[in-house]
Amino acid sequence: MGHSKDRAIITGGSRGIGRAVAEQLVAQGSDVLLVARDGQALAQRAGELNQAGPGHAFWYACDMADQPDAANRVAQYAQASIGEPTLLLNGAGGASIAGALDAPWELWQQDFTLKFWGYLAMMRAVLPGMMARQRGVIVNLVGVAGKDPNPNLAIASAVNGALRAVTKVMADEARSSRVRLVNVNPGATDTSLLTQMAGQMAERVQRDRTEVLSEMRSGSPFGSLPAAADVAQLVVFLMSEQAQYITGTSIDIDGGAHRGLA
Ligand SMILES: NC(=O)c1ccc[n+]([C@@H]2O[C@H](COP(=O)([O-])OP(=O)(O)OC[C@H]3O[C@@H](n4cnc5c(N)ncnc54)[C@H](OP(=O)(O)O)[C@@H]3O)[C@@H](O)[C@H]2O)c1
């Protein structure tokens, strides 16, 4: 028996990888709820998606650093708009260029609050319902720094490592309900976040921003960077029935940059 159509919550759905996932899901007939801070950008994205169809797009503006309230409000709004979610993409995050010692304490707190607490709170808000209905897939956009800790990305390395651990234990809890949780680890991907990181890096090493960005692009293993849509294709595959035995793990999409065997 086939499933009824999917209903996805996409945090970070207004730009970058989250936006590309929304486009692909709507194109295959799923309904989506886009979440980000900028309501104008969200309204525009949702309008474009509804024009494209056949799925429907809704939006909810909130700061995902406001946890756990934001996650609970998003879950409630999902019920009122798309209905009980069958999919969650956690993508509202970022990565500050900073070392472990020079990063101010507030930045450690801020980045953990948005990405670690934000992803965790969203998973806790939707997972019990998915388990009760025995249907659901959660994909987290994490990042290779969680596998190859990077001294210039000290906080992101720690956040991503912590997310890998918590996703594993939650996948263990969800497995008997046939609900899956998977992390995707993008390497450098061509989104506005990368431009922002190049700017921070240029400031850190006192170099030209455009030069740093073009080095990031040409220094990638394939000589060019994946676009958001390339990462989105992997996410949408992991959300599909074809990936029904993939859970509790992380899939890298980094052009082979990660050197370890695990
Ligand atoms: N791009 C890469 O190279 C790369 C590599 C590894 C991992 N990742 C991870 O993948 C995820 C997505 O990255 P991306 O490149 O697609 O980023 P992006 O293009 O900068 O998009 C980020 C999205 O998150 C939203 N967002 C940011 N802060 C938020 C907040 N406080 N509350 C609610 N929404 C918020 C943004 O909208 P608003 O600004 O309107 O809120 C936007 O929709 C991030 O967790 C990132 O760390 C990216």
PDB file of C-alpha atoms and ligand atoms in Angstrom:
ATOM      1  CA  MET A   1       0.000   0.000   0.000  1.00  0.00           C
ATOM      2  CA  GLY A   2       1.473   3.390  -0.961  1.00  0.00           C
ATOM      3  CA  HIS A   3       1.776   6.221   1.510  1.00  0.00           C
ATOM      4  CA  SER A   4      -0.249   9.414   1.303  1.00  0.00           C
ATOM      5  CA  LYS A   5       1.825  12.418   0.276  1.00  0.00           C
ATOM      6  CA  ASP A   6       4.648  13.704   2.450  1.00  0.00           C
ATOM      7  CA  ARG A   7       4.430  16.796   4.643  1.00  0.00           C
ATOM      8  CA  ALA A   8       7.755  18.398   5.468  1.00  0.00           C
ATOM      9  CA  ILE A   9       8.975  20.968   7.975  1.00  0.00           C
ATOM     10  CA  ILE A  10      12.072  22.668   6.578  1.00  0.00           C
ATOM     11  CA  THR A  11      13.974  24.946   8.943  1.00  0.00           C
ATOM     12  CA  GLY A  12      16.294  27.253   7.046  1.00  0.00           C
ATOM     13  CA  GLY A  13      13.908  26.886   4.106  1.00  0.00           C
ATOM     14  CA  SER A  14      14.253  30.380   2.671  1.00  0.00           C
ATOM     15  CA  ARG A  15      17.798  30.090   1.297  1.00  0.00           C
ATOM     16  CA  GLY A  16      20.590  27.689   0.461  1.00  0.00           C
ATOM     17  CA  ILE A  17      20.233  23.949   0.896  1.00  0.00           C
ATOM     18  CA  GLY A  18      16.870  24.128   2.725  1.00  0.00           C
ATOM     19  CA  ARG A  19      15.346  26.137  -0.091  1.00  0.00           C
ATOM     20  CA  ALA A  20      16.626  23.652  -2.682  1.00  0.00           C
ATOM     21  CA  VAL A  21      15.134  20.735  -0.711  1.00  0.00           C
ATOM     22  CA  ALA A  22      11.789  22.571  -0.581  1.00  0.00           C
ATOM     23  CA  GLU A  23      11.836  23.032  -4.367  1.00  0.00           C
ATOM     24  CA  GLN A  24      12.494  19.349  -4.992  1.00  0.00           C
ATOM     25  CA  LEU A  25       9.890  18.163  -2.480  1.00  0.00           C
ATOM     26  CA  VAL A  26       7.164  20.457  -3.828  1.00  0.00           C
ATOM     27  CA  ALA A  27       8.021  19.349  -7.379  1.00  0.00           C
ATOM     28  CA  GLN A  28       7.326  15.761  -6.345  1.00  0.00           C
ATOM     29  CA  GLY A  29       3.987  16.686  -4.773  1.00  0.00           C
ATOM     30  CA  SER A  30       4.856  17.103  -1.078  1.00  0.00           C
ATOM     31  CA  ASP A  31       3.560  19.951   1.077  1.00  0.00           C
ATOM     32  CA  VAL A  32       6.190  21.986   2.905  1.00  0.00           C
ATOM     33  CA  LEU A  33       6.374  24.416   5.813  1.00  0.00           C
ATOM     34  CA  LEU A  34       9.326  26.786   5.429  1.00  0.00           C
ATOM     35  CA  VAL A  35      10.852  28.268   8.587  1.00  0.00           C
ATOM     36  CA  ALA A  36      13.382  31.125   8.873  1.00  0.00           C
ATOM     37  CA  ARG A  37      13.564  34.587  10.489  1.00  0.00           C
ATOM     38  CA  ASP A  38      12.884  36.819   7.485  1.00  0.00           C
ATOM     39  CA  GLY A  39       9.125  36.700   6.832  1.00  0.00           C
ATOM     40  CA  GLN A  40       9.361  38.631   3.560  1.00  0.00           C
ATOM     41  CA  ALA A  41      11.851  36.191   2.074  1.00  0.00           C
ATOM     42  CA  LEU A  42       9.697  33.292   3.280  1.00  0.00           C
ATOM     43  CA  ALA A  43       6.522  34.740   1.748  1.00  0.00           C
ATOM     44  CA  GLN A  44       8.309  35.186  -1.560  1.00  0.00           C
ATOM     45  CA  ARG A  45       9.751  31.649  -1.545  1.00  0.00           C
ATOM     46  CA  ALA A  46       6.380  30.128  -0.622  1.00  0.00           C
ATOM     47  CA  GLY A  47       4.719  32.134  -3.421  1.00  0.00           C
ATOM     48  CA  GLU A  48       7.223  30.821  -5.965  1.00  0.00           C
ATOM     49  CA  LEU A  49       6.775  27.240  -4.766  1.00  0.00           C
ATOM     50  CA  ASN A  50       2.973  27.481  -4.902  1.00  0.00           C
ATOM     51  CA  GLN A  51       3.208  28.758  -8.470  1.00  0.00           C
ATOM     52  CA  ALA A  52       5.440  25.834  -9.401  1.00  0.00           C
ATOM     53  CA  GLY A  53       3.432  23.127  -7.540  1.00  0.00           C
ATOM     54  CA  PRO A  54       2.089  20.498  -7.459  1.00  0.00           C
ATOM     55  CA  GLY A  55       2.783  20.463  -3.691  1.00  0.00           C
ATOM     56  CA  HIS A  56       1.792  23.383  -1.443  1.00  0.00           C
ATOM     57  CA  ALA A  57       4.052  25.680   0.541  1.00  0.00           C
ATOM     58  CA  PHE A  58       3.370  27.451   3.843  1.00  0.00           C
ATOM     59  CA  TRP A  59       5.722  29.560   5.945  1.00  0.00           C
ATOM     60  CA  TYR A  60       6.340  30.499   9.556  1.00  0.00           C
ATOM     61  CA  ALA A  61       8.787  33.192  10.636  1.00  0.00           C
ATOM     62  CA  CYS A  62      10.639  32.678  13.888  1.00  0.00           C
ATOM     63  CA  ASP A  63      14.097  32.738  15.417  1.00  0.00           C
ATOM     64  CA  MET A  64      15.166  29.120  15.878  1.00  0.00           C
ATOM     65  CA  ALA A  65      17.593  30.228  18.581  1.00  0.00           C
ATOM     66  CA  ASP A  66      14.566  30.739  20.860  1.00  0.00           C
ATOM     67  CA  GLN A  67      14.410  27.158  22.164  1.00  0.00           C
ATOM     68  CA  PRO A  68      12.506  25.064  23.022  1.00  0.00           C
ATOM     69  CA  ASP A  69       9.602  27.476  22.435  1.00  0.00           C
ATOM     70  CA  ALA A  70      10.336  28.025  18.747  1.00  0.00           C
ATOM     71  CA  ALA A  71      10.354  24.291  18.009  1.00  0.00           C
ATOM     72  CA  ASN A  72       7.032  23.795  19.779  1.00  0.00           C
ATOM     73  CA  ARG A  73       5.469  26.736  17.926  1.00  0.00           C
ATOM     74  CA  VAL A  74       6.754  25.415  14.580  1.00  0.00           C
ATOM     75  CA  ALA A  75       5.339  21.955  15.327  1.00  0.00           C
ATOM     76  CA  GLN A  76       1.973  23.503  16.243  1.00  0.00           C
ATOM     77  CA  TYR A  77       1.893  25.653  13.132  1.00  0.00           C
ATOM     78  CA  ALA A  78       2.749  22.591  11.040  1.00  0.00           C
ATOM     79  CA  GLN A  79      -0.351  20.812  12.329  1.00  0.00           C
ATOM     80  CA  ALA A  80      -2.499  23.798  11.381  1.00  0.00           C
ATOM     81  CA  SER A  81      -0.987  24.167   7.890  1.00  0.00           C
ATOM     82  CA  ILE A  82       0.534  21.032   6.313  1.00  0.00           C
ATOM     83  CA  GLY A  83      -0.860  18.592   8.926  1.00  0.00           C
ATOM     84  CA  GLU A  84       1.161  16.033  10.934  1.00  0.00           C
ATOM     85  CA  PRO A  85       4.698  16.172   9.514  1.00  0.00           C
ATOM     86  CA  THR A  86       6.155  13.060   7.915  1.00  0.00           C
ATOM     87  CA  LEU A  87       9.511  14.737   7.174  1.00  0.00           C
ATOM     88  CA  LEU A  88      11.780  17.186   8.994  1.00  0.00           C
ATOM     89  CA  LEU A  89      14.829  18.881   7.554  1.00  0.00           C
ATOM     90  CA  ASN A  90      16.896  20.732  10.147  1.00  0.00           C
ATOM     91  CA  GLY A  91      18.830  23.380   8.243  1.00  0.00           C
ATOM     92  CA  ALA A  92      18.572  26.629  10.244  1.00  0.00           C
ATOM     93  CA  GLY A  93      22.192  26.986  11.240  1.00  0.00           C
ATOM     94  CA  GLY A  94      25.490  28.450  10.287  1.00  0.00           C
ATOM     95  CA  ALA A  95      29.184  28.256  11.111  1.00  0.00           C
ATOM     96  CA  SER A  96      31.260  31.038  12.611  1.00  0.00           C
ATOM     97  CA  ILE A  97      34.920  31.344  11.668  1.00  0.00           C
ATOM     98  CA  ALA A  98      36.514  31.337  15.101  1.00  0.00           C
ATOM     99  CA  GLY A  99      39.097  29.485  17.174  1.00  0.00           C
ATOM    100  CA  ALA A 100      38.311  27.731  20.460  1.00  0.00           C
ATOM    101  CA  LEU A 101      40.048  30.412  22.540  1.00  0.00           C
ATOM    102  CA  ASP A 102      39.453  33.582  20.578  1.00  0.00           C
ATOM    103  CA  ALA A 103      35.714  32.959  20.160  1.00  0.00           C
ATOM    104  CA  PRO A 104      33.912  34.947  22.847  1.00  0.00           C
ATOM    105  CA  TRP A 105      31.891  32.833  25.273  1.00  0.00           C
ATOM    106  CA  GLU A 106      28.705  34.449  23.912  1.00  0.00           C
ATOM    107  CA  LEU A 107      29.499  33.154  20.428  1.00  0.00           C
ATOM    108  CA  TRP A 108      29.937  29.608  21.763  1.00  0.00           C
ATOM    109  CA  GLN A 109      26.535  29.958  23.434  1.00  0.00           C
ATOM    110  CA  GLN A 110      24.881  31.571  20.419  1.00  0.00           C
ATOM    111  CA  ASP A 111      26.045  28.959  17.892  1.00  0.00           C
ATOM    112  CA  PHE A 112      25.221  26.030  20.187  1.00  0.00           C
ATOM    113  CA  THR A 113      21.802  27.547  20.881  1.00  0.00           C
ATOM    114  CA  LEU A 114      20.848  27.938  17.233  1.00  0.00           C
ATOM    115  CA  LYS A 115      22.218  24.767  15.708  1.00  0.00           C
ATOM    116  CA  PHE A 116      22.580  22.202  18.509  1.00  0.00           C
ATOM    117  CA  TRP A 117      19.623  23.165  20.699  1.00  0.00           C
ATOM    118  CA  GLY A 118      17.634  24.237  17.620  1.00  0.00           C
ATOM    119  CA  TYR A 119      18.027  20.912  15.815  1.00  0.00           C
ATOM    120  CA  LEU A 120      17.557  18.907  19.018  1.00  0.00           C
ATOM    121  CA  ALA A 121      14.419  20.790  20.084  1.00  0.00           C
ATOM    122  CA  MET A 122      12.884  20.380  16.609  1.00  0.00           C
ATOM    123  CA  MET A 123      13.613  16.630  16.660  1.00  0.00           C
ATOM    124  CA  ARG A 124      12.093  16.308  20.135  1.00  0.00           C
ATOM    125  CA  ALA A 125       9.014  18.261  19.012  1.00  0.00           C
ATOM    126  CA  VAL A 126       8.170  16.006  16.050  1.00  0.00           C
ATOM    127  CA  LEU A 127       9.698  12.602  16.785  1.00  0.00           C
ATOM    128  CA  PRO A 128       7.085  11.299  19.283  1.00  0.00           C
ATOM    129  CA  GLY A 129       4.262  11.959  16.775  1.00  0.00           C
ATOM    130  CA  MET A 130       6.194  10.328  13.941  1.00  0.00           C
ATOM    131  CA  MET A 131       6.877   7.298  16.151  1.00  0.00           C
ATOM    132  CA  ALA A 132       3.220   7.028  17.165  1.00  0.00           C
ATOM    133  CA  ARG A 133       2.205   7.071  13.486  1.00  0.00           C
ATOM    134  CA  GLN A 134       5.117   4.757  12.543  1.00  0.00           C
ATOM    135  CA  ARG A 135       6.100   7.071   9.736  1.00  0.00           C
ATOM    136  CA  GLY A 136       8.772   9.726   9.460  1.00  0.00           C
ATOM    137  CA  VAL A 137      12.254  10.703   8.363  1.00  0.00           C
ATOM    138  CA  ILE A 138      14.439  13.387   9.907  1.00  0.00           C
ATOM    139  CA  VAL A 139      17.476  14.691   8.029  1.00  0.00           C
ATOM    140  CA  ASN A 140      19.927  17.076   9.698  1.00  0.00           C
ATOM    141  CA  LEU A 141      22.306  19.282   7.730  1.00  0.00           C
ATOM    142  CA  VAL A 142      25.383  18.860   9.902  1.00  0.00           C
ATOM    143  CA  GLY A 143      28.812  19.271   8.243  1.00  0.00           C
ATOM    144  CA  VAL A 144      32.199  17.588   7.765  1.00  0.00           C
ATOM    145  CA  ALA A 145      33.779  19.700  10.539  1.00  0.00           C
ATOM    146  CA  GLY A 146      32.046  17.268  12.922  1.00  0.00           C
ATOM    147  CA  LYS A 147      34.307  14.520  11.519  1.00  0.00           C
ATOM    148  CA  ASP A 148      37.406  16.577  10.737  1.00  0.00           C
ATOM    149  CA  PRO A 149      37.469  19.172  13.536  1.00  0.00           C
ATOM    150  CA  ASN A 150      38.787  22.407  12.076  1.00  0.00           C
ATOM    151  CA  PRO A 151      40.627  24.934  14.290  1.00  0.00           C
ATOM    152  CA  ASN A 152      39.121  27.827  12.307  1.00  0.00           C
ATOM    153  CA  LEU A 153      35.642  26.380  12.836  1.00  0.00           C
ATOM    154  CA  ALA A 154      36.037  25.420  16.481  1.00  0.00           C
ATOM    155  CA  ILE A 155      32.408  25.882  17.515  1.00  0.00           C
ATOM    156  CA  ALA A 156      30.923  24.328  14.372  1.00  0.00           C
ATOM    157  CA  SER A 157      33.221  21.309  14.847  1.00  0.00           C
ATOM    158  CA  ALA A 158      31.898  20.824  18.387  1.00  0.00           C
ATOM    159  CA  VAL A 159      28.252  21.477  17.446  1.00  0.00           C
ATOM    160  CA  ASN A 160      28.418  19.047  14.523  1.00  0.00           C
ATOM    161  CA  GLY A 161      30.139  16.361  16.613  1.00  0.00           C
ATOM    162  CA  ALA A 162      27.465  16.698  19.294  1.00  0.00           C
ATOM    163  CA  LEU A 163      24.704  16.491  16.681  1.00  0.00           C
ATOM    164  CA  ARG A 164      26.176  13.262  15.291  1.00  0.00           C
ATOM    165  CA  ALA A 165      26.050  11.723  18.757  1.00  0.00           C
ATOM    166  CA  VAL A 166      22.507  12.801  19.576  1.00  0.00           C
ATOM    167  CA  THR A 167      21.157  11.738  16.176  1.00  0.00           C
ATOM    168  CA  LYS A 168      22.626   8.272  16.732  1.00  0.00           C
ATOM    169  CA  VAL A 169      20.939   7.774  20.077  1.00  0.00           C
ATOM    170  CA  MET A 170      17.616   9.160  18.831  1.00  0.00           C
ATOM    171  CA  ALA A 171      17.790   6.862  15.792  1.00  0.00           C
ATOM    172  CA  ASP A 172      18.213   3.936  18.200  1.00  0.00           C
ATOM    173  CA  GLU A 173      15.045   4.988  20.041  1.00  0.00           C
ATOM    174  CA  ALA A 174      13.061   5.518  16.829  1.00  0.00           C
ATOM    175  CA  ARG A 175      14.115   2.382  14.956  1.00  0.00           C
ATOM    176  CA  SER A 176      11.422   0.065  16.343  1.00  0.00           C
ATOM    177  CA  SER A 177       8.810   2.589  15.111  1.00  0.00           C
ATOM    178  CA  ARG A 178      10.332   2.550  11.627  1.00  0.00           C
ATOM    179  CA  VAL A 179      11.236   6.231  11.883  1.00  0.00           C
ATOM    180  CA  ARG A 180      14.675   7.144  10.504  1.00  0.00           C
ATOM    181  CA  LEU A 181      17.163   9.889  11.370  1.00  0.00           C
ATOM    182  CA  VAL A 182      20.127  10.642   9.105  1.00  0.00           C
ATOM    183  CA  ASN A 183      22.791  13.344   9.072  1.00  0.00           C
ATOM    184  CA  VAL A 184      24.103  14.841   5.866  1.00  0.00           C
ATOM    185  CA  ASN A 185      27.598  16.322   6.041  1.00  0.00           C
ATOM    186  CA  PRO A 186      28.100  18.860   3.288  1.00  0.00           C
ATOM    187  CA  GLY A 187      31.633  20.018   2.615  1.00  0.00           C
ATOM    188  CA  ALA A 188      31.928  23.557   1.286  1.00  0.00           C
ATOM    189  CA  THR A 189      28.718  24.194  -0.690  1.00  0.00           C
ATOM    190  CA  ASP A 190      27.985  27.249  -2.797  1.00  0.00           C
ATOM    191  CA  THR A 191      25.404  29.117  -0.679  1.00  0.00           C
ATOM    192  CA  SER A 192      25.200  32.526   0.986  1.00  0.00           C
ATOM    193  CA  LEU A 193      26.677  30.904   4.111  1.00  0.00           C
ATOM    194  CA  LEU A 194      29.894  30.174   2.227  1.00  0.00           C
ATOM    195  CA  THR A 195      30.192  33.818   1.121  1.00  0.00           C
ATOM    196  CA  GLN A 196      29.613  34.866   4.732  1.00  0.00           C
ATOM    197  CA  MET A 197      32.288  32.430   5.947  1.00  0.00           C
ATOM    198  CA  ALA A 198      34.746  33.670   3.306  1.00  0.00           C
ATOM    199  CA  GLY A 199      34.187  37.219   4.603  1.00  0.00           C
ATOM    200  CA  GLN A 200      34.875  36.161   8.212  1.00  0.00           C
ATOM    201  CA  MET A 201      37.941  34.163   7.145  1.00  0.00           C
ATOM    202  CA  ALA A 202      39.314  37.097   5.120  1.00  0.00           C
ATOM    203  CA  GLU A 203      39.016  39.297   8.199  1.00  0.00           C
ATOM    204  CA  ARG A 204      40.698  36.654  10.363  1.00  0.00           C
ATOM    205  CA  VAL A 205      43.718  36.240   8.083  1.00  0.00           C
ATOM    206  CA  GLN A 206      43.633  39.870   6.843  1.00  0.00           C
ATOM    207  CA  ARG A 207      43.241  39.014   3.208  1.00  0.00           C
ATOM    208  CA  ASP A 208      40.954  39.963   0.384  1.00  0.00           C
ATOM    209  CA  ARG A 209      37.459  38.446   0.668  1.00  0.00           C
ATOM    210  CA  THR A 210      37.088  37.698  -3.063  1.00  0.00           C
ATOM    211  CA  GLU A 211      40.464  35.960  -3.130  1.00  0.00           C
ATOM    212  CA  VAL A 212      39.573  33.811  -0.116  1.00  0.00           C
ATOM    213  CA  LEU A 213      36.224  32.883  -1.681  1.00  0.00           C
ATOM    214  CA  SER A 214      37.783  31.944  -5.022  1.00  0.00           C
ATOM    215  CA  GLU A 215      40.394  29.821  -3.194  1.00  0.00           C
ATOM    216  CA  MET A 216      37.581  28.056  -1.328  1.00  0.00           C
ATOM    217  CA  ARG A 217      35.952  27.343  -4.698  1.00  0.00           C
ATOM    218  CA  SER A 218      39.072  26.194  -6.578  1.00  0.00           C
ATOM    219  CA  GLY A 219      40.496  24.303  -3.557  1.00  0.00           C
ATOM    220  CA  SER A 220      37.604  21.857  -3.476  1.00  0.00           C
ATOM    221  CA  PRO A 221      38.459  18.260  -4.472  1.00  0.00           C
ATOM    222  CA  PHE A 222      36.615  18.492  -7.827  1.00  0.00           C
ATOM    223  CA  GLY A 223      37.805  22.009  -8.586  1.00  0.00           C
ATOM    224  CA  SER A 224      34.243  23.286  -8.266  1.00  0.00           C
ATOM    225  CA  LEU A 225      31.787  23.341  -5.402  1.00  0.00           C
ATOM    226  CA  PRO A 226      28.467  21.521  -5.170  1.00  0.00           C
ATOM    227  CA  ALA A 227      25.421  23.769  -5.477  1.00  0.00           C
ATOM    228  CA  ALA A 228      22.636  23.676  -2.901  1.00  0.00           C
ATOM    229  CA  ALA A 229      20.588  21.579  -5.368  1.00  0.00           C
ATOM    230  CA  ASP A 230      23.284  18.852  -5.409  1.00  0.00           C
ATOM    231  CA  VAL A 231      23.092  18.456  -1.641  1.00  0.00           C
ATOM    232  CA  ALA A 232      19.290  18.651  -1.811  1.00  0.00           C
ATOM    233  CA  GLN A 233      19.187  15.653  -4.148  1.00  0.00           C
ATOM    234  CA  LEU A 234      20.935  13.550  -1.524  1.00  0.00           C
ATOM    235  CA  VAL A 235      18.573  14.821   1.190  1.00  0.00           C
ATOM    236  CA  VAL A 236      15.486  13.988  -0.869  1.00  0.00           C
ATOM    237  CA  PHE A 237      16.848  10.506  -1.615  1.00  0.00           C
ATOM    238  CA  LEU A 238      17.455   9.901   2.111  1.00  0.00           C
ATOM    239  CA  MET A 239      13.869  10.989   2.794  1.00  0.00           C
ATOM    240  CA  SER A 240      12.504   8.493   0.260  1.00  0.00           C
ATOM    241  CA  GLU A 241      11.424   4.852   0.608  1.00  0.00           C
ATOM    242  CA  GLN A 242      14.497   3.892  -1.422  1.00  0.00           C
ATOM    243  CA  ALA A 243      16.603   4.782   1.613  1.00  0.00           C
ATOM    244  CA  GLN A 244      14.424   2.782   4.032  1.00  0.00           C
ATOM    245  CA  TYR A 245      17.378   0.956   5.622  1.00  0.00           C
ATOM    246  CA  ILE A 246      19.561   4.040   6.116  1.00  0.00           C
ATOM    247  CA  THR A 247      19.341   5.408   9.650  1.00  0.00           C
ATOM    248  CA  GLY A 248      21.561   6.474  12.560  1.00  0.00           C
ATOM    249  CA  THR A 249      24.401   7.448  10.285  1.00  0.00           C
ATOM    250  CA  SER A 250      26.020  10.408   8.533  1.00  0.00           C
ATOM    251  CA  ILE A 251      26.503  10.670   4.789  1.00  0.00           C
ATOM    252  CA  ASP A 252      29.287  12.970   3.547  1.00  0.00           C
ATOM    253  CA  ILE A 253      28.863  15.020   0.387  1.00  0.00           C
ATOM    254  CA  ASP A 254      32.252  16.675   0.301  1.00  0.00           C
ATOM    255  CA  GLY A 255      33.952  15.482  -2.888  1.00  0.00           C
ATOM    256  CA  GLY A 256      35.960  12.982  -0.858  1.00  0.00           C
ATOM    257  CA  ALA A 257      37.657  15.655   1.277  1.00  0.00           C
ATOM    258  CA  HIS A 258      37.198  13.702   4.535  1.00  0.00           C
ATOM    259  CA  ARG A 259      40.286  11.520   5.093  1.00  0.00           C
ATOM    260  CA  GLY A 260      39.227   9.139   7.882  1.00  0.00           C
ATOM    261  CA  LEU A 261      37.878   5.648   7.342  1.00  0.00           C
ATOM    262  CA  ALA A 262      34.842   6.234   9.584  1.00  0.00           C
TER     263      ALA A 262
HETATM  264  N1  LIG B   1      27.089  25.840   2.843  1.00  0.00           N
HETATM  265  C1  LIG B   1      28.042  25.087   3.353  1.00  0.00           C
HETATM  266  O1  LIG B   1      29.203  25.119   2.868  1.00  0.00           O
HETATM  267  C2  LIG B   1      27.771  24.171   4.511  1.00  0.00           C
HETATM  268  C3  LIG B   1      28.778  23.235   4.863  1.00  0.00           C
HETATM  269  C4  LIG B   1      28.554  22.398   5.952  1.00  0.00           C
HETATM  270  C5  LIG B   1      27.382  22.492   6.689  1.00  0.00           C
HETATM  271  N2  LIG B   1      26.426  23.399   6.321  1.00  0.00           N
HETATM  272  C6  LIG B   1      25.221  23.493   7.178  1.00  0.00           C
HETATM  273  O2  LIG B   1      24.025  23.365   6.423  1.00  0.00           O
HETATM  274  C7  LIG B   1      22.994  24.178   7.016  1.00  0.00           C
HETATM  275  C8  LIG B   1      22.379  25.062   5.934  1.00  0.00           C
HETATM  276  O3  LIG B   1      23.423  25.847   5.347  1.00  0.00           O
HETATM  277  P1  LIG B   1      23.216  26.781   4.048  1.00  0.00           P
HETATM  278  O4  LIG B   1      24.554  26.888   3.409  1.00  0.00           O
HETATM  279  O5  LIG B   1      22.040  26.325   3.275  1.00  0.00           O
HETATM  280  O6  LIG B   1      22.917  28.192   4.790  1.00  0.00           O
HETATM  281  P2  LIG B   1      22.258  29.560   4.236  1.00  0.00           P
HETATM  282  O7  LIG B   1      22.255  29.618   2.756  1.00  0.00           O
HETATM  283  O8  LIG B   1      22.943  30.648   5.013  1.00  0.00           O
HETATM  284  O9  LIG B   1      20.737  29.450   4.740  1.00  0.00           O
HETATM  285  C9  LIG B   1      20.462  29.417   6.107  1.00  0.00           C
HETATM  286  C10 LIG B   1      18.962  29.347   6.328  1.00  0.00           C
HETATM  287  O10 LIG B   1      18.714  29.280   7.744  1.00  0.00           O
HETATM  288  C11 LIG B   1      17.899  30.389   8.151  1.00  0.00           C
HETATM  289  N3  LIG B   1      18.326  30.810   9.489  1.00  0.00           N
HETATM  290  C12 LIG B   1      19.543  31.281   9.864  1.00  0.00           C
HETATM  291  N4  LIG B   1      19.532  31.627  11.159  1.00  0.00           N
HETATM  292  C13 LIG B   1      18.273  31.372  11.626  1.00  0.00           C
HETATM  293  C14 LIG B   1      17.622  31.556  12.876  1.00  0.00           C
HETATM  294  N5  LIG B   1      18.268  32.083  13.937  1.00  0.00           N
HETATM  295  N6  LIG B   1      16.324  31.185  12.998  1.00  0.00           N
HETATM  296  C15 LIG B   1      15.649  30.667  11.937  1.00  0.00           C
HETATM  297  N7  LIG B   1      16.216  30.485  10.726  1.00  0.00           N
HETATM  298  C16 LIG B   1      17.506  30.844  10.573  1.00  0.00           C
HETATM  299  C17 LIG B   1      18.137  31.462   7.069  1.00  0.00           C
HETATM  300  O11 LIG B   1      17.086  32.404   6.956  1.00  0.00           O
HETATM  301  P3  LIG B   1      17.043  33.776   7.858  1.00  0.00           P
HETATM  302  O12 LIG B   1      18.402  34.396   7.748  1.00  0.00           O
HETATM  303  O13 LIG B   1      15.941  34.608   7.262  1.00  0.00           O
HETATM  304  O14 LIG B   1      16.704  33.361   9.245  1.00  0.00           O
HETATM  305  C18 LIG B   1      18.220  30.588   5.827  1.00  0.00           C
HETATM  306  O15 LIG B   1      16.929  30.202   5.404  1.00  0.00           O
HETATM  307  C19 LIG B   1      23.653  24.947   8.175  1.00  0.00           C
HETATM  308  O16 LIG B   1      23.419  24.320   9.390  1.00  0.00           O
HETATM  309  C20 LIG B   1      25.127  24.874   7.828  1.00  0.00           C
HETATM  310  O17 LIG B   1      25.971  24.950   8.971  1.00  0.00           O
HETATM  311  C21 LIG B   1      26.592  24.232   5.243  1.00  0.00           C
END
